[in-house]
GROMACS .gro file of C-alpha atoms in nm:
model
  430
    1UNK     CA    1  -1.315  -1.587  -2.129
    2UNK     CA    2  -0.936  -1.521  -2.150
    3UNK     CA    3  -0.747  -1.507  -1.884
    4UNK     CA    4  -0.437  -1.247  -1.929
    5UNK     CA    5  -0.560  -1.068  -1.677
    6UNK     CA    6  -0.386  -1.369  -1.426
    7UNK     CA    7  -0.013  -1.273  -1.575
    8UNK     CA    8   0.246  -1.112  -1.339
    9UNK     CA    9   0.299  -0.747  -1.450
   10UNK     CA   10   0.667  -0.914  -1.530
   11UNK     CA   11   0.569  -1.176  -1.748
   12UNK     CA   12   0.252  -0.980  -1.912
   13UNK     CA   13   0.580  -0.681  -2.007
   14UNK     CA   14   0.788  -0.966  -2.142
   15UNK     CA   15   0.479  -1.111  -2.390
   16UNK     CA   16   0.405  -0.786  -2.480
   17UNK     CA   17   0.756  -0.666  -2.560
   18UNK     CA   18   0.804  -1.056  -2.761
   19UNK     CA   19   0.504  -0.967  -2.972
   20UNK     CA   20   0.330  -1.289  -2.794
   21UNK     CA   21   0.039  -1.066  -2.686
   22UNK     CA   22  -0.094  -0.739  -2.716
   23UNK     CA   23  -0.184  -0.482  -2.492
   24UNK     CA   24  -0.511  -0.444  -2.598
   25UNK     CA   25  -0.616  -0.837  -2.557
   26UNK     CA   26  -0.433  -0.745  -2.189
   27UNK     CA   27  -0.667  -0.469  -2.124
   28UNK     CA   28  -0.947  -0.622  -2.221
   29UNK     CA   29  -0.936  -0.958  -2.023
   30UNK     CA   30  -0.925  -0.703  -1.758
   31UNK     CA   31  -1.213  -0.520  -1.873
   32UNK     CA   32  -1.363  -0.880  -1.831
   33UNK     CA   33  -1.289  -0.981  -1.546
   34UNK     CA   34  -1.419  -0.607  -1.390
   35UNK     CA   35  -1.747  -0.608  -1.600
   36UNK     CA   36  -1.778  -0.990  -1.402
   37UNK     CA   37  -1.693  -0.946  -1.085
   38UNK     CA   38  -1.764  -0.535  -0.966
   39UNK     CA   39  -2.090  -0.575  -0.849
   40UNK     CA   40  -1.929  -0.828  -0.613
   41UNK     CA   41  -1.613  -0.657  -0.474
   42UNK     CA   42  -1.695  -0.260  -0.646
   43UNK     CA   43  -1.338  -0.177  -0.631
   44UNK     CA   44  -1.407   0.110  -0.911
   45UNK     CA   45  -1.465   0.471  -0.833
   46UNK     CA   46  -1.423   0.573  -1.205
   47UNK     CA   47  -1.339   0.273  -1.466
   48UNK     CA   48  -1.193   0.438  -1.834
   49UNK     CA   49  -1.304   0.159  -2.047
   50UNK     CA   50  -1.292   0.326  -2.409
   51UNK     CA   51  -0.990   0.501  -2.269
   52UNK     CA   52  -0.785   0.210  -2.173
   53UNK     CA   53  -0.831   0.069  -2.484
   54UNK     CA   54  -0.747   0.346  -2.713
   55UNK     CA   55  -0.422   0.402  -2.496
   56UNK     CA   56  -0.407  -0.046  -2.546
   57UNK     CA   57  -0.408   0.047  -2.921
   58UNK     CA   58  -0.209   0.312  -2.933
   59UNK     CA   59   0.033   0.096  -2.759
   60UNK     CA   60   0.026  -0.159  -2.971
   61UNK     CA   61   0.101   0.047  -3.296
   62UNK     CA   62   0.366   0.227  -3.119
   63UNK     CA   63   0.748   0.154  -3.052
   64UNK     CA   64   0.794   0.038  -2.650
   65UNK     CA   65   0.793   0.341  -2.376
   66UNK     CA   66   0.935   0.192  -2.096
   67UNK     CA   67   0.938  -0.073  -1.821
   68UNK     CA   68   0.535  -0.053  -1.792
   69UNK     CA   69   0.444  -0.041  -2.186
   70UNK     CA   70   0.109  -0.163  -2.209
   71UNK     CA   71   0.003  -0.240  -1.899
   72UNK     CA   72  -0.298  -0.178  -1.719
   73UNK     CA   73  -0.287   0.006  -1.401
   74UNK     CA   74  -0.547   0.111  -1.097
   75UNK     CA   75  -0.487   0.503  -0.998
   76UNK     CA   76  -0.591   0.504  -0.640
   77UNK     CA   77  -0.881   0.837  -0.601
   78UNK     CA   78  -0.646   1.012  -0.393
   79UNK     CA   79  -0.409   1.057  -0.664
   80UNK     CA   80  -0.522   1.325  -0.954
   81UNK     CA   81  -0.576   1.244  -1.306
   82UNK     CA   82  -0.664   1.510  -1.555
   83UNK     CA   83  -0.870   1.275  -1.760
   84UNK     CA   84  -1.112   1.136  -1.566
   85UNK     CA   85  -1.269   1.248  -1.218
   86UNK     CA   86  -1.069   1.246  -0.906
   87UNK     CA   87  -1.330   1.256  -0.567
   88UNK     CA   88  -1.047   1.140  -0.316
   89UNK     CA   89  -1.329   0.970  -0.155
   90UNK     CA   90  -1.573   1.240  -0.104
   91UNK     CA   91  -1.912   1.362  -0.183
   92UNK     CA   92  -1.737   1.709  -0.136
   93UNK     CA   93  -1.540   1.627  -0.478
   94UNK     CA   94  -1.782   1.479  -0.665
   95UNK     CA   95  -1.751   1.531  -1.019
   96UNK     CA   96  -1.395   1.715  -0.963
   97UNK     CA   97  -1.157   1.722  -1.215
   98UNK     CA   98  -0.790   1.825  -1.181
   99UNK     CA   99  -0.631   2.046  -1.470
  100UNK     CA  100  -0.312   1.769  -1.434
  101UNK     CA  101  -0.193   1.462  -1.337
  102UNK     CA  102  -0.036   1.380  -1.051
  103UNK     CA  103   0.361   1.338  -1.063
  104UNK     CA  104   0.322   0.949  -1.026
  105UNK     CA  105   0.066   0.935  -1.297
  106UNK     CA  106   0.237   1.135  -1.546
  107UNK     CA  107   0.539   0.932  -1.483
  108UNK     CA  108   0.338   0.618  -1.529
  109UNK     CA  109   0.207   0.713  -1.868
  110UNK     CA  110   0.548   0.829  -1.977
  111UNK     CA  111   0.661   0.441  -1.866
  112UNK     CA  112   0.394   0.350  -2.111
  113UNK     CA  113   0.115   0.216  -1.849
  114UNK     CA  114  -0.245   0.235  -1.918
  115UNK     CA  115  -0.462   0.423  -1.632
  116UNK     CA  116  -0.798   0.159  -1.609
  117UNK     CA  117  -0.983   0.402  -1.392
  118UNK     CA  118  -1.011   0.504  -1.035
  119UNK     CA  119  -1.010   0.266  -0.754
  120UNK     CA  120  -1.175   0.339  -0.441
  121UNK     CA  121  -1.025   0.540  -0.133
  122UNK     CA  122  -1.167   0.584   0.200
  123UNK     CA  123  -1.316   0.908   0.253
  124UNK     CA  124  -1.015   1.155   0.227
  125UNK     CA  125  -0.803   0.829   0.303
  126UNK     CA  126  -0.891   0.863   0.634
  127UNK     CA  127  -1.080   0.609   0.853
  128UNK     CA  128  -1.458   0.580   0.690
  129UNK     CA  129  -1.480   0.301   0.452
  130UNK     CA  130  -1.568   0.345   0.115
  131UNK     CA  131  -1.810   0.078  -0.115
  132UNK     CA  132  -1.532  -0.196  -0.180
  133UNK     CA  133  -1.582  -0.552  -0.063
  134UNK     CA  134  -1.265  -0.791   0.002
  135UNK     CA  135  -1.288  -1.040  -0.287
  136UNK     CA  136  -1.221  -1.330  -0.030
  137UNK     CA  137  -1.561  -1.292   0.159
  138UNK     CA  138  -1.768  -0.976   0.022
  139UNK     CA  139  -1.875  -0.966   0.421
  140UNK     CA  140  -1.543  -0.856   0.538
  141UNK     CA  141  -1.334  -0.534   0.499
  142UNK     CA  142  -1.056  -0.500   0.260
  143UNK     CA  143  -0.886  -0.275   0.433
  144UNK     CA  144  -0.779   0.089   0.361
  145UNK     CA  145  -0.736   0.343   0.268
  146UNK     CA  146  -0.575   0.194  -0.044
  147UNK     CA  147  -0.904  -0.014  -0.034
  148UNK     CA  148  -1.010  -0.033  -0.420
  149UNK     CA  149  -0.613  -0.091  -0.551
  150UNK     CA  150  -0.546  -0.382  -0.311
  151UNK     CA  151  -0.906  -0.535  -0.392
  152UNK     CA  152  -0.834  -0.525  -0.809
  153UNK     CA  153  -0.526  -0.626  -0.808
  154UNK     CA  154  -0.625  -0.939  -0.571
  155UNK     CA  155  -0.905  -1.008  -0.778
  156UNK     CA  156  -0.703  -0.997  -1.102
  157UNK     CA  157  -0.871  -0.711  -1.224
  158UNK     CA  158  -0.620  -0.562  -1.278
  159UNK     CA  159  -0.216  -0.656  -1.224
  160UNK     CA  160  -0.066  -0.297  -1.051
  161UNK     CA  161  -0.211  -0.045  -0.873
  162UNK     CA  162  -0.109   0.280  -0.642
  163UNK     CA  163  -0.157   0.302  -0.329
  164UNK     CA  164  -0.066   0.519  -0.040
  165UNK     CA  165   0.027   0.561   0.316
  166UNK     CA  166  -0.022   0.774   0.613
  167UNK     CA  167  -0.046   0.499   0.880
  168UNK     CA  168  -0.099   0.164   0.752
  169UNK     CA  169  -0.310   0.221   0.391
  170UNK     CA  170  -0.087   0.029   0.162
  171UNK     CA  171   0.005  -0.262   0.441
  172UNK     CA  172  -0.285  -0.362   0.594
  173UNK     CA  173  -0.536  -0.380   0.250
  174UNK     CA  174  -0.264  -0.574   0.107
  175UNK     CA  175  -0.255  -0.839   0.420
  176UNK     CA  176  -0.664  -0.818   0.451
  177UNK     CA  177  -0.657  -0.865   0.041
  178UNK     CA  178  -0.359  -1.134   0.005
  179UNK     CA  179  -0.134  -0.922  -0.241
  180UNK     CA  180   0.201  -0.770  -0.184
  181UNK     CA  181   0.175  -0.424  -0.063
  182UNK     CA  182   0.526  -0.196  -0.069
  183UNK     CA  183   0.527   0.151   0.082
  184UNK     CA  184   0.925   0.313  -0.016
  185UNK     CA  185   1.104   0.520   0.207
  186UNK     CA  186   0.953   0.818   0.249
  187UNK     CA  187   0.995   1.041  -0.042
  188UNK     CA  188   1.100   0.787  -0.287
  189UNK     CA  189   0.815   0.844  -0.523
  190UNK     CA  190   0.695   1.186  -0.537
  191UNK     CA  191   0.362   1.333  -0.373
  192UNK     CA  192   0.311   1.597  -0.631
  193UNK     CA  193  -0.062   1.585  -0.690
  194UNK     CA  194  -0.196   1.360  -0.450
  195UNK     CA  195  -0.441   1.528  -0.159
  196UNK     CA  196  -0.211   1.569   0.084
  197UNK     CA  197  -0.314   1.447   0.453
  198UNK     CA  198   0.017   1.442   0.646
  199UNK     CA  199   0.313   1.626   0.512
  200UNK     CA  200   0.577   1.448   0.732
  201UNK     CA  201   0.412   1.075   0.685
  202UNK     CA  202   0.233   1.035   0.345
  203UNK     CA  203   0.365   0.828   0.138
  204UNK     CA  204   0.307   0.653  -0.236
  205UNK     CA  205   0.302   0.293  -0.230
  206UNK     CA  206   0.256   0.031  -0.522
  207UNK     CA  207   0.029  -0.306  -0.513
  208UNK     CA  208   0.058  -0.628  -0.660
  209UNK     CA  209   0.051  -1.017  -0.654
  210UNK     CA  210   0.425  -1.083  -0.669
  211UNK     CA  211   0.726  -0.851  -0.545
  212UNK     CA  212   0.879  -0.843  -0.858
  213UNK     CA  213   0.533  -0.678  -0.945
  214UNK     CA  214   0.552  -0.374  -0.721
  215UNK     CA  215   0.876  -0.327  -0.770
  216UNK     CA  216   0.797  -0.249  -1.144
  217UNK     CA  217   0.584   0.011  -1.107
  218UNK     CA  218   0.811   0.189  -0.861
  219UNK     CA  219   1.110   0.098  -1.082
  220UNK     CA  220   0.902   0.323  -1.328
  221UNK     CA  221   0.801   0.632  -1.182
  222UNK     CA  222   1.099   0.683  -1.025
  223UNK     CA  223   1.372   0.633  -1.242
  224UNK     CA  224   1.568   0.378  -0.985
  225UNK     CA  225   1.638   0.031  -1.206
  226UNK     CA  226   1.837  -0.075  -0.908
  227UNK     CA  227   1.470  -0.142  -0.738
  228UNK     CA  228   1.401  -0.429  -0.988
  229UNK     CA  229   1.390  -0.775  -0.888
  230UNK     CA  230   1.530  -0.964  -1.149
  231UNK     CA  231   1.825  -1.195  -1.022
  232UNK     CA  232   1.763  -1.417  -0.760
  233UNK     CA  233   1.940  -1.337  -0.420
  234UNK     CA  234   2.332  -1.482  -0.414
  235UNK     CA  235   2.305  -1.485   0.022
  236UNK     CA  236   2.027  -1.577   0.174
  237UNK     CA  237   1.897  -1.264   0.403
  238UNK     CA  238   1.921  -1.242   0.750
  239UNK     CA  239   1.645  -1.243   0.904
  240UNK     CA  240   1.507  -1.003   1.243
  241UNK     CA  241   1.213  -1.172   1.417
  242UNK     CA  242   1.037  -0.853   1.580
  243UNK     CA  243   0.730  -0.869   1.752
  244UNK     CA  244   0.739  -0.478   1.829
  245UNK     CA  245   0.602  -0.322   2.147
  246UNK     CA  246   0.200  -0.375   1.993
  247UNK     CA  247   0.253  -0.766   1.997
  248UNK     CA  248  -0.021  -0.911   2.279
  249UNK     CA  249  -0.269  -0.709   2.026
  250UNK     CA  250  -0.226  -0.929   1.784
  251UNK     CA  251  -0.474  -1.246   1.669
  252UNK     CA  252  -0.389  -1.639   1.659
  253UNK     CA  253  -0.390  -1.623   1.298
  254UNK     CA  254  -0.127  -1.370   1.297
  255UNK     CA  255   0.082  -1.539   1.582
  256UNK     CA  256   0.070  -1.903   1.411
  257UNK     CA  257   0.188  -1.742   1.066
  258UNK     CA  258   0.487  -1.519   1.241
  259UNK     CA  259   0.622  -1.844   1.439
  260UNK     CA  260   0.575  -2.076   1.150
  261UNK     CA  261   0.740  -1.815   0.938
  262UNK     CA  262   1.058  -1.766   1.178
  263UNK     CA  263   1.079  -2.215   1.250
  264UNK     CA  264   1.027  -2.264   0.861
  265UNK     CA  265   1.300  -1.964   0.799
  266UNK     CA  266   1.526  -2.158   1.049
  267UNK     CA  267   1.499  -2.441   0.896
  268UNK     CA  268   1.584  -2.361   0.577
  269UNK     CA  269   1.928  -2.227   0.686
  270UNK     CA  270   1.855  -1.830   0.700
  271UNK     CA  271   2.008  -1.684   0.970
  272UNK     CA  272   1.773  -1.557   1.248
  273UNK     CA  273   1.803  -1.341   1.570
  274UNK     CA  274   1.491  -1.199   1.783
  275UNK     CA  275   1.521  -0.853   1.790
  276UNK     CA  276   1.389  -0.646   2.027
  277UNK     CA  277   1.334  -0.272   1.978
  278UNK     CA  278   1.480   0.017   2.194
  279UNK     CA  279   1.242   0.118   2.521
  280UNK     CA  280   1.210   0.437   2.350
  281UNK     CA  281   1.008   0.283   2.041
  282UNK     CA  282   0.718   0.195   2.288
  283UNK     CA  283   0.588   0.549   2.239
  284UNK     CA  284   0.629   0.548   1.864
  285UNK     CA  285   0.284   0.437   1.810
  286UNK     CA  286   0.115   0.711   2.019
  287UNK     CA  287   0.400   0.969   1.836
  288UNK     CA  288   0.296   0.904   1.480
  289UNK     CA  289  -0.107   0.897   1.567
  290UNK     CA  290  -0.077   1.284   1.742
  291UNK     CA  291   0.103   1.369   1.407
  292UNK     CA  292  -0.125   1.227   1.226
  293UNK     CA  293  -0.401   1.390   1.386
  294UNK     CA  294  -0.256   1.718   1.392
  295UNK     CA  295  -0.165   1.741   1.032
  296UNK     CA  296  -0.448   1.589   0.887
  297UNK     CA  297  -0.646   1.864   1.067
  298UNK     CA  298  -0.450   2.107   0.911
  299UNK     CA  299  -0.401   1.980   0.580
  300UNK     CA  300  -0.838   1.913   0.571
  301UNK     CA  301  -0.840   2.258   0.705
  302UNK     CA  302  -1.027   2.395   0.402
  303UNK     CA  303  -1.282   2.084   0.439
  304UNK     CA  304  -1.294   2.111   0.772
  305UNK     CA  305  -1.371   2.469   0.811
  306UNK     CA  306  -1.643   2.495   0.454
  307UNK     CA  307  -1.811   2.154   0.423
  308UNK     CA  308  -1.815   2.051   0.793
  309UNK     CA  309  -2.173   1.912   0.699
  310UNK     CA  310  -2.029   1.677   0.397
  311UNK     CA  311  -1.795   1.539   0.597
  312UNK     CA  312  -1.849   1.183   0.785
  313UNK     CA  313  -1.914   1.197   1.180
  314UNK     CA  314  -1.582   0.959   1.201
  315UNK     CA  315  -1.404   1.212   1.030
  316UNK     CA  316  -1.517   1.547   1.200
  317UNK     CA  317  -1.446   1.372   1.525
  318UNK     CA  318  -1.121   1.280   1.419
  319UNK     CA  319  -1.007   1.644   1.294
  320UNK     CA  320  -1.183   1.775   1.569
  321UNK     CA  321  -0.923   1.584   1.781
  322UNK     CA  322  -0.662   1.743   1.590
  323UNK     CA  323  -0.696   2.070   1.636
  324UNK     CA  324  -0.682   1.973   2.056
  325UNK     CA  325  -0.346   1.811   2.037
  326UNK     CA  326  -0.111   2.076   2.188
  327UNK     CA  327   0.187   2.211   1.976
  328UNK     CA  328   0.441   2.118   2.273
  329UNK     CA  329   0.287   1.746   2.242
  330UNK     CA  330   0.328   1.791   1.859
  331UNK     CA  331   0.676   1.872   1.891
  332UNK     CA  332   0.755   1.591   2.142
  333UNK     CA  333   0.649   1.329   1.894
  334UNK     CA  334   0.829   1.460   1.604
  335UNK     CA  335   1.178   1.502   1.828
  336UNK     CA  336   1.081   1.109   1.932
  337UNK     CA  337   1.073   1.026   1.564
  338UNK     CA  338   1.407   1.173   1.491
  339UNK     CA  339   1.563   1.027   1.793
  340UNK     CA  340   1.466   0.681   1.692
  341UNK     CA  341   1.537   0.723   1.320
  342UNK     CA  342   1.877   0.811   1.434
  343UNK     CA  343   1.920   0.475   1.651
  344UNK     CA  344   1.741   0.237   1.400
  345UNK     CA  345   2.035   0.154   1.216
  346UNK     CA  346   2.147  -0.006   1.566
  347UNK     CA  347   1.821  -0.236   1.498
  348UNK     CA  348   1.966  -0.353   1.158
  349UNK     CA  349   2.331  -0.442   1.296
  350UNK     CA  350   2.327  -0.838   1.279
  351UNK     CA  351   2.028  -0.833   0.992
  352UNK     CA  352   1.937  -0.738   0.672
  353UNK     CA  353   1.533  -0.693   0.695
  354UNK     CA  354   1.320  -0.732   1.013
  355UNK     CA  355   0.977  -0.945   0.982
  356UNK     CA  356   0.687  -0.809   1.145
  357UNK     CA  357   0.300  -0.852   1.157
  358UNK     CA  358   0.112  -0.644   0.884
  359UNK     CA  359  -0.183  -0.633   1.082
  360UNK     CA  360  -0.372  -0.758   1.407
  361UNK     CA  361  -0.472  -1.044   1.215
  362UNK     CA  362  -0.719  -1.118   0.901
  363UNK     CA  363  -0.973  -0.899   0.777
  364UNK     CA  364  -1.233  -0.869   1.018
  365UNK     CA  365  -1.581  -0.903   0.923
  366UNK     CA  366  -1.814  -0.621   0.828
  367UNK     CA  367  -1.817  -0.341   0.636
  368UNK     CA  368  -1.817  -0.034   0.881
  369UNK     CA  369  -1.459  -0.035   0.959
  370UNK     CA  370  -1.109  -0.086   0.808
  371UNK     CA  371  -0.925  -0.252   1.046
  372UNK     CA  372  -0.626  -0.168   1.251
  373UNK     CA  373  -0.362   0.004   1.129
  374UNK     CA  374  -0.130  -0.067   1.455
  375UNK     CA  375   0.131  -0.250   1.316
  376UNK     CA  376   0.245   0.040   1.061
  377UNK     CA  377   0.229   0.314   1.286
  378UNK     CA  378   0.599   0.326   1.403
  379UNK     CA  379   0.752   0.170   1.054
  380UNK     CA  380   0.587   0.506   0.859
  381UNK     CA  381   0.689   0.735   1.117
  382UNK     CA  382   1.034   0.580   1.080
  383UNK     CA  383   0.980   0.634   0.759
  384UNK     CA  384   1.157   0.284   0.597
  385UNK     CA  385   1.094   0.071   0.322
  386UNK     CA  386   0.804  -0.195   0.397
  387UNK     CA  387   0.681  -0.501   0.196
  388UNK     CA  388   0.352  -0.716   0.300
  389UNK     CA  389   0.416  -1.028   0.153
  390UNK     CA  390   0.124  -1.279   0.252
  391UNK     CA  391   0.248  -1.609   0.375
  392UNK     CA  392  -0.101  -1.819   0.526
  393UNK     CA  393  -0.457  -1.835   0.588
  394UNK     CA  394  -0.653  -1.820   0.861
  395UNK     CA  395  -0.884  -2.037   0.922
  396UNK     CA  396  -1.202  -1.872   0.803
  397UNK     CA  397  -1.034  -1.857   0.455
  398UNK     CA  398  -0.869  -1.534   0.459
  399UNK     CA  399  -0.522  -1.415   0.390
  400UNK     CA  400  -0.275  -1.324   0.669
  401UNK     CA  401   0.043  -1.117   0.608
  402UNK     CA  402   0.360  -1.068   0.707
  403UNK     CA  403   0.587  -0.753   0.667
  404UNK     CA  404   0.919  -0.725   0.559
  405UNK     CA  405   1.106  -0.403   0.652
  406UNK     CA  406   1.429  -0.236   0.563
  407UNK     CA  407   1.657   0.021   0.669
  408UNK     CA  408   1.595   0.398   0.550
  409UNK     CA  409   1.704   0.413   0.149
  410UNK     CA  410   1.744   0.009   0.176
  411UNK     CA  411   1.463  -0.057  -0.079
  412UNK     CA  412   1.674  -0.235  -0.372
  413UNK     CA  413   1.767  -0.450  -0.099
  414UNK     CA  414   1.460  -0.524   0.099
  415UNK     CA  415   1.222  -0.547  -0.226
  416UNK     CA  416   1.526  -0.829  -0.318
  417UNK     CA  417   1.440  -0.997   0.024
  418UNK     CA  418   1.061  -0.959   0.023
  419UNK     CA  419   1.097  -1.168  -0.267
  420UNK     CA  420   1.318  -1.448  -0.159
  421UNK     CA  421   1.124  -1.425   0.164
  422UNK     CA  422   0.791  -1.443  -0.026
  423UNK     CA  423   0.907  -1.734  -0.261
  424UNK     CA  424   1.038  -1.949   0.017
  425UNK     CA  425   0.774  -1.915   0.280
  426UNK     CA  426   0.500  -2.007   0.007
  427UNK     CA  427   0.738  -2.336  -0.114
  428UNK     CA  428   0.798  -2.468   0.271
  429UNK     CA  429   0.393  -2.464   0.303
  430UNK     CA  430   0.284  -2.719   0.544
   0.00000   0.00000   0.00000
């Protein structure tokens, strides 16, 4: 069995662009390692075999397209495709398929990426878990609701995926799954056919195994070349140790990675201060969950209101909820957003990136739920540029994160850090 399927996105572009390999040998080692190992981890809501590998060969016999030419990538089922089916995690949408691609996919193709398939969302990327299994212990969640993208890529299935955000779907199943999750400032790369569940927090988000990785793909749909990570840093960052207001929530795993992270950070010379956030930010967690409720009522409204019977219990319940929140407690939470928006530069004063938790702590075990997405809450509402970079394991085996986060429209800058960040926590390994 080959084993191409274990190359960085970086390298696998370089070998391909040298003539070294081939995109279709590429695709196909991922093919492999899918046709071994799905019946384990069933990341796959729809996988394109014949179609990867006529777009493989096509590749190969054509001049390079861009920064992702002839590489395999997962398409999260949230995101529309108009050449395969797109459910976003629904037995409503079963079958579906969209007359286009979504603005991310289209832009991936032009880049010259290869769509695999579909990988799994949560039902309408809300809170019910779909099928997939994290490839560390099939007995424990991989998170979501970017479930199926942050499974493949950790199980080498494939080496980029999309992903997206509302609360914490592009952090936490990259902690839970040991890959490097990065959700852009909001609006970086465009929402233009993907189901829509909160106007004012949704965002598209990239997976991978290294930062350099993630920053690819985003490099490639949106045009920014500053966002590549090619040059090492020439300062080392500095460095904002923030527990946030959610802190006694989170595990021993999580605590013992944070404080190794922040004495092993020390001693390698990078400069870091404790930070702690404004009193106001206390309430960002409650702000962004009424939004969330509110809009994704509205924005499920057609689902809601026609197929209340083919909808989960979980998710009734929760859009149910929605539709109670007042619009005076609505608008309370989004003027709390834009107050502390306008203060978080304050935050960044004596640093370049904060470090946070990515999530509670490890994937917790069972299938029924997706974990916590508490320690996102207030970074999407603020709407800034977050990297999970995973730094330890727990004691029962399984990865633990940590997130790096940046100032609004910092993302060049904080994908650069994530990386240094990511590279030097892994080397100083006790």
């Amino acid at each position: 069995m080959g084993s191409l399927n274990t190359l960085s996105a970086v390298e696998a572009a370089h070998q391909i662009a040298a003539k070294k390999i081939t995109s279709e040998a590429l695709v196909r080692d991922c093919l492999d390692r899918i046709a071994a190992r799905e019946v384990d981890v069933q990341a796959w809501e729809y996988l394109d075999r014949d179609g990867a590998l006529k777009q493989a060969r096509a590749a190969d016999a054509g001049p390079p397209r861009g920064l992702l030419h002839g590489l395999p990538v997962g398409v999260k089922d949230l995101i529309d495709t108009v050449d395969m089916p797109t459910t976003y995690g629904s037995q409503v949408y079963a079958g579906h398929r969209p007359a286009w691609d979504a603005a991310c996919v289209a832009l991936m193709r032009a880049a010259g990426g290869i769509v695999m398939g579909k990988t799994v969302t949560t039902e309408f990327a809300g809170m019910y878990p779909g099928k997939t299994r994290n490839p560390h212990n099939p007995g424990h969640t991989p998170g979501g609701s970017s479930s199926g993208s942050a499974a493949a890529v950790a199980d080498y299935m494939v080496p980029l995926a999309f992903g997206s955000q509302t609360a914490g779907s592009v952090i936490r199943p990259a902690a839970f799954c040991g890959v490097v999750g990065y959700k852009p400032s909001f609006g970086l790369i465009s929402r233009v056919g993907v189901k829509a569940l909160s106007d004012t927090l949704d965002t598209i988000g990239t997976i991978a195994r290294t930062v350099p990785d993630a920053a690819l793909l985003a490099a490639a749909v949106t045009g920014r070349s500053d966002l590549l990570v090619e040059k090492p840093l020439s300062t080392k960052p500095r460095v904002g140790i923030c527990r946030t207001y959610e802190w006694k929530q989170v595990q021993p795993e999580t605590v013992a990675a944070f404080e190794n992270a922040a004495t092993k950070l020390a001693a390698a010379g990078v400069t870091v201060k404790e930070i702690k956030l404004p009193p106001t930010y206390a309430s960002l967690v409650q702000a962004q969950t009424d939004i969330q409720l509110v809009e994704q009522a509205q924005s499920l409204a057609h689902e809601r209101l026609t197929y209340r019977a083919q909808i989960s219990e979980r998710l009734r319940d929760i859009l149910d909820a929605g539709m109670k929140v007042s619009p005076e407690r609505y608008d309370a939470a989004q003027t709390l957003a834009r107050n502390c928006r306008r203060t978080l530069t304050e935050v960044f004063t004596d640093c370049d990136v904060l470090l946070a938790p990515s999530a509670p702590g490890a994937a917790p075990a069972g299938l029924d739920m997706t974990g916590d997405p508490l320690f996102s809450r207030i970074w999407t509402l603020l709407r800034v540029p977050c990297v999970n970079i995973p730094v330890a394991t727990a004691a029962n085996g399984l990865p633990v994160g940590l997130q790096v986060i940046g100032a609004f429209g910092s993302d060049a800058q904080t994908l650069a850090a994530a990386h240094w960040l990511h590279q030097t926590l892994n080397l100083l390994k006790a």
